[in-house]
Amino acid sequence: MNNVGLTQYLLIGAVLFVSGVVCMAIKRNAIGVLMGVELVLNGATVNFAAFARFHDAFRVEGQIFALFTIVLAAAEAAIALAIVLNFYNNYLTVDVDSAEELRG
Amino acid sequence: MLENPGWLFVGATLLPLVSFLLLLIGGRHWGRAAGWIATAAIGAAFVLSLIGATLYLPYSGWFAHHHHGHHHSAGHEKHEQHAGPAQKAGHEHDHEHVTLAQREPGVPPWQGGLIWAKVSTGEPGQATGLRLGFYVDGLTVAMFVMITLVATLIHIFSTGYMAEELQDEVHDHQAHVVRAGRYPRFFTYMSLFCFSMLNLVLADNLFQIFISWELVGICSYLLIGYYYERRSASNAANKAFITNRVGDAGFIIGAAILWTYCGTLTLPDTVREQRNAKGEVVRVVEPGLFSRLRMPATDSHGTPLPAQLDEYIGNFARVEPISERSSGDAATRYRFSSSGPYVLLFTADHFHGEDLVLDDGISASTSPSATGLSVMPYWALVLAGIGVFLGCVGKSAQFPLHVWLPDAMEGPTPVSALIHAATMVAAGVYLVGRAFPMFTSEVLLVIAYVGAITLFVAATIALVQTDIKKVLAYSTVSQLGFMMLALGVGGWIAGLFHLLTHAFFKALLFLGSGSVIHGCHHEQDMMKMGGLYDKMKITALTMLVGVLAIAGAPLFSGWYSKDAIMVSALSFVVHYPQHMLLFLLPLITVAMTAFYMFRLWYLTFTGEPRDEHVYEHAHESPAVMTVPLIVLAFFSVTVAWGWPPWDAHASALEHYLDHEMPIYLHPDPDNRQVDKFLAPVRKYAEQPEAFPNVQLPEPHALAGLLALLSAGIGFLLATTVYYWGYLDPEGTRQQFASVYDFLWEKWHFDELYRWIAVRPALVLARVCRWFDLNVIDGLVDGSARATVRVSQWDGKFDLGIIDGLVNLTADVIYAVGAWLRNVQTGFLRNYVLFLALAAVGIFALVSYILALVG
């Protein structure tokens, strides 16, 4: 277990990130898209934490940015949920494909 | 200023100019006051002239010398005032002589002036140019007094004669129009005329004379065309102006020739102040035209010229080039020759008498030189004289340019009296008299013959005219011819003497005719008058005085001056018998003058009224018109009187002028400068006893008797036909119908000029019009069309290329935008996909670049 290093953490972060992006790309449900966003943010948080642990230059900054990201995710989730609820009130659905008014 | 009384005359000249400017600005609102202003200005000018004349009298021939008089040789001293530069430059033998440069400004001739347009002569310290100056000698004084006196009287007369122009509405029965009165305008023009005329007499150089010459011309034009609604009046104005252009072209050519060869247009010598090398102000004598053209008696150092040059002194020094040139000497040398092709021009200084008689000739340049001798071709001098005389021919209505003056009678009668009888038309005579020393013998003969032809032709036409003013107009032309003839035959005094007397009696006659016309409500045809004596006694009697004066009745002023002319003509033909006509024509014309003048008076004032309507309404003119008539009648009798009055050659005015004669005409034994062509003529006129081989009675008695006889015949004939009625004029007319028609048609001069001048001018005008319409306008229109065409192409280029490029840019951007629209699907998941793909793309690109760089 001693050979668990930075590479493994970055791999987990990348897997989380890609999972989140794929989730956002394929889910039609708005909630599902939000979950994908959370995954992407968490992938980034894992990267910050890993750099804080394995790189002396980011000892403090990595941890602070990880905390910021968590707070950001919470705020983003609150706002996004509010939008989703409003959207639902208007369209009686949470299918993001029916939100196409911004089409050029 | 007062030390030089010449300024008085400058003031007298400027007063009418002030009046003109005042009237020009506000005259139209002033009504009757406009006439008063103009009259006051010319009246004040008369007073100034009179003061000037009083100051001049002590220097005049009457008082300045012990011996004066017709039969006496004029003393040596009297020449001083007209001396050439040599005499002014100093005189060894006579210490009383003062040079022109040293002379007090109070001693006449009073001079002054300035150069207003400087011309460089190319020599240091020499300035020449166009002068604005005044030259007051006895002739100027006499002319000033005459002009201002006659003009004042005519102004007063005009305030009455022109009174109907004061109305707001004037009915012009000839033009059939109703128009506003133009009273102030008349006096505005009259003031301008008075200024111009006085300036003409005052001027000391040909250019200033020319300016005034044109100014009086335009005044004449404006006043002839005063009733411009009448077609005849505007045509007459044009005719006068255009005819005068012919003469003035000659004048300007003559002046240009003189300027080219002499470098100056100033007639007398003038004094200029300049600083010398030490910085002191010295007075330098600048020679005028006369001094340059005529050979002085002494050189510039006061030494009399050698006796071998006597033939040339006072004359034009004709020289011929010496054919063989000495080697190395570029300048041509000349020697004297009485028929040489060149004339030597002299300077005020820098020439010695001995230089003129050198064996190897005289050195002279061909361009005007202020410091040395120069030459000019003799033919150019003759041409210059004829040119200047041509100007006088136009202005004084001499043959062949006399046709304008009778038509000029379309102007108001006071204008006819002032401009076309007393003053302006005499300006030509005055200029011939003033410029007399520059005329060669050829020019003098031309002047004499032109005068002789004019006086005869005009008198014959006057015989048959029925318009009262036309008779007077032809009479004026004829009398001006008498003056020209007198000047041409060397009767300088006689010509100018007749000018002065004629001014008074002709102004009187014109004003008298104006009074008749005014009293008959603008009827001018004598055939509708008759018997008017009872209605207008003052006018009739004063006019009778004028008639007697012009006919040459003894004791009337015309008698003295006409006698002087006849004596001059007789003296001339005695010495040049081939020119006999110069005496015979005036002799016959004296009879015709008496005939047509008495015919005029009888037809107007005596006999039965021929038109009841005119007679019924005829009335005497108001005092403002008759008083000037009486004053003029007084002067018409007395102006030439001397003591005793019954001696035709004791006239005081004639002796006054005697003193003013150019030195070249004085036939004294001690006057070396006498003109060789006229010397025997003048000597015979003044001292006939010196010519024992001439088998003729004493010339004064002979000429006077013949003239009196001639006038008596004319008077008797007129009385027989028109007063006693022994001869029926109608029958005579039918008997000599062809002659009558010829005279009635004025010798067909108008037709002649219509064919040789007017018609060709009209043809030329039509050709020019065609050329203008087709060629000039064609060119203009063509260029306009070309411009339109170019503009069209330019418009297409602008719309197609420039705007096309701008629109293309916009279109491309629009197309790109429209294409990019497709990317904006609005589907959230697509955006995510693009983000992811873009991120991958960026990574791939950065990796690729890093790999390349690495």
mmCIF file of N, CA, C and O in Angstrom, chain A residues 29-58:
data_model
loop_
_atom_site.group_PDB
_atom_site.id
_atom_site.type_symbol
_atom_site.label_atom_id
_atom_site.label_comp_id
_atom_site.label_asym_id
_atom_site.label_seq_id
_atom_site.Cartn_x
_atom_site.Cartn_y
_atom_site.Cartn_z
ATOM 1 N N ASN A 29 -32.373 14.367 -17.600
ATOM 2 C CA ASN A 29 -32.955 14.869 -16.356
ATOM 3 C C ASN A 29 -32.059 15.930 -15.768
ATOM 4 O O ASN A 29 -30.856 15.753 -15.649
ATOM 5 N N ALA A 30 -32.609 17.062 -15.392
ATOM 6 C CA ALA A 30 -31.828 18.165 -14.849
ATOM 7 C C ALA A 30 -31.122 17.783 -13.563
ATOM 8 O O ALA A 30 -29.990 18.215 -13.330
ATOM 9 N N ILE A 31 -31.765 16.996 -12.738
ATOM 10 C CA ILE A 31 -31.157 16.558 -11.486
ATOM 11 C C ILE A 31 -29.920 15.749 -11.790
ATOM 12 O O ILE A 31 -28.878 15.909 -11.157
ATOM 13 N N GLY A 32 -30.057 14.857 -12.776
ATOM 14 C CA GLY A 32 -28.909 14.026 -13.174
ATOM 15 C C GLY A 32 -27.752 14.872 -13.645
ATOM 16 O O GLY A 32 -26.594 14.619 -13.284
ATOM 17 N N VAL A 33 -28.063 15.930 -14.409
ATOM 18 C CA VAL A 33 -27.009 16.843 -14.875
ATOM 19 C C VAL A 33 -26.327 17.469 -13.668
ATOM 20 O O VAL A 33 -25.098 17.554 -13.607
ATOM 21 N N LEU A 34 -27.138 17.916 -12.677
ATOM 22 C CA LEU A 34 -26.565 18.499 -11.460
ATOM 23 C C LEU A 34 -25.629 17.543 -10.784
ATOM 24 O O LEU A 34 -24.553 17.916 -10.312
ATOM 25 N N MET A 35 -26.042 16.261 -10.750
ATOM 26 C CA MET A 35 -25.178 15.268 -10.111
ATOM 27 C C MET A 35 -23.856 15.179 -10.864
ATOM 28 O O MET A 35 -22.785 15.072 -10.259
ATOM 29 N N GLY A 36 -23.924 15.218 -12.207
ATOM 30 C CA GLY A 36 -22.698 15.194 -13.012
ATOM 31 C C GLY A 36 -21.791 16.357 -12.649
ATOM 32 O O GLY A 36 -20.576 16.186 -12.504
ATOM 33 N N VAL A 37 -22.406 17.538 -12.441
ATOM 34 C CA VAL A 37 -21.635 18.727 -12.062
ATOM 35 C C VAL A 37 -20.915 18.462 -10.750
ATOM 36 O O VAL A 37 -19.726 18.775 -10.609
ATOM 37 N N GLU A 38 -21.656 17.837 -9.780
ATOM 38 C CA GLU A 38 -21.037 17.547 -8.494
ATOM 39 C C GLU A 38 -19.852 16.635 -8.656
ATOM 40 O O GLU A 38 -18.815 16.807 -8.030
ATOM 41 N N LEU A 39 -19.996 15.636 -9.549
ATOM 42 C CA LEU A 39 -18.895 14.710 -9.781
ATOM 43 C C LEU A 39 -17.680 15.454 -10.336
ATOM 44 O O LEU A 39 -16.554 15.210 -9.893
ATOM 45 N N VAL A 40 -17.921 16.322 -11.313
ATOM 46 C CA VAL A 40 -16.804 17.087 -11.906
ATOM 47 C C VAL A 40 -16.099 17.904 -10.819
ATOM 48 O O VAL A 40 -14.879 17.905 -10.714
ATOM 49 N N LEU A 41 -16.901 18.589 -9.959
ATOM 50 C CA LEU A 41 -16.307 19.409 -8.903
ATOM 51 C C LEU A 41 -15.514 18.557 -7.934
ATOM 52 O O LEU A 41 -14.431 18.921 -7.504
ATOM 53 N N ASN A 42 -16.074 17.389 -7.622
ATOM 54 C CA ASN A 42 -15.379 16.513 -6.671
ATOM 55 C C ASN A 42 -14.077 15.992 -7.267
ATOM 56 O O ASN A 42 -13.072 15.866 -6.548
ATOM 57 N N GLY A 43 -14.114 15.716 -8.582
ATOM 58 C CA GLY A 43 -12.856 15.303 -9.245
ATOM 59 C C GLY A 43 -11.802 16.350 -9.066
ATOM 60 O O GLY A 43 -10.649 16.061 -8.730
ATOM 61 N N ALA A 44 -12.189 17.621 -9.244
ATOM 62 C CA ALA A 44 -11.258 18.742 -9.069
ATOM 63 C C ALA A 44 -10.782 18.816 -7.621
ATOM 64 O O ALA A 44 -9.591 19.043 -7.367
ATOM 65 N N THR A 45 -11.721 18.632 -6.644
ATOM 66 C CA THR A 45 -11.370 18.707 -5.227
ATOM 67 C C THR A 45 -10.335 17.657 -4.892
ATOM 68 O O THR A 45 -9.367 17.931 -4.162
ATOM 69 N N VAL A 46 -10.521 16.410 -5.433
ATOM 70 C CA VAL A 46 -9.545 15.337 -5.171
ATOM 71 C C VAL A 46 -8.168 15.789 -5.684
ATOM 72 O O VAL A 46 -7.166 15.613 -5.011
ATOM 73 N N ASN A 47 -8.139 16.420 -6.851
ATOM 74 C CA ASN A 47 -6.855 16.887 -7.384
ATOM 75 C C ASN A 47 -6.190 17.890 -6.444
ATOM 76 O O ASN A 47 -5.008 17.811 -6.160
ATOM 77 N N PHE A 48 -7.007 18.905 -5.958
ATOM 78 C CA PHE A 48 -6.454 19.903 -5.020
ATOM 79 C C PHE A 48 -5.879 19.244 -3.803
ATOM 80 O O PHE A 48 -4.757 19.554 -3.389
ATOM 81 N N ALA A 49 -6.679 18.316 -3.220
ATOM 82 C CA ALA A 49 -6.241 17.645 -1.975
ATOM 83 C C ALA A 49 -4.979 16.846 -2.228
ATOM 84 O O ALA A 49 -4.020 16.877 -1.441
ATOM 85 N N ALA A 50 -4.922 16.123 -3.344
ATOM 86 C CA ALA A 50 -3.756 15.300 -3.650
ATOM 87 C C ALA A 50 -2.520 16.188 -3.804
ATOM 88 O O ALA A 50 -1.467 15.872 -3.252
ATOM 89 N N PHE A 51 -2.667 17.324 -4.504
ATOM 90 C CA PHE A 51 -1.490 18.204 -4.659
ATOM 91 C C PHE A 51 -1.069 18.774 -3.329
ATOM 92 O O PHE A 51 0.112 18.934 -3.066
ATOM 93 N N ALA A 52 -2.053 19.069 -2.424
ATOM 94 C CA ALA A 52 -1.701 19.561 -1.099
ATOM 95 C C ALA A 52 -0.902 18.525 -0.329
ATOM 96 O O ALA A 52 0.013 18.850 0.428
ATOM 97 N N ARG A 53 -1.190 17.272 -0.559
ATOM 98 C CA ARG A 53 -0.523 16.219 0.183
ATOM 99 C C ARG A 53 0.853 15.882 -0.378
ATOM 100 O O ARG A 53 1.801 15.688 0.358
ATOM 101 N N PHE A 54 0.928 15.874 -1.703
ATOM 102 C CA PHE A 54 2.157 15.378 -2.300
ATOM 103 C C PHE A 54 3.082 16.453 -2.855
ATOM 104 O O PHE A 54 4.166 16.144 -3.323
ATOM 105 N N HIS A 55 2.689 17.654 -2.774
ATOM 106 C CA HIS A 55 3.541 18.734 -3.334
ATOM 107 C C HIS A 55 3.683 19.830 -2.309
ATOM 108 O O HIS A 55 2.719 20.468 -1.904
ATOM 109 N N ASP A 56 4.954 20.080 -1.871
ATOM 110 C CA ASP A 56 5.162 21.022 -0.779
ATOM 111 C C ASP A 56 4.732 22.443 -1.134
ATOM 112 O O ASP A 56 4.306 23.210 -0.266
ATOM 113 N N ALA A 57 4.856 22.766 -2.383
ATOM 114 C CA ALA A 57 4.509 24.145 -2.779
ATOM 115 C C ALA A 57 3.032 24.462 -2.551
ATOM 116 O O ALA A 57 2.659 25.619 -2.400
ATOM 117 N N PHE A 58 2.127 23.425 -2.614
ATOM 118 C CA PHE A 58 0.683 23.661 -2.482
ATOM 119 C C PHE A 58 0.137 23.185 -1.147
ATOM 120 O O PHE A 58 -1.028 22.895 -1.024
#
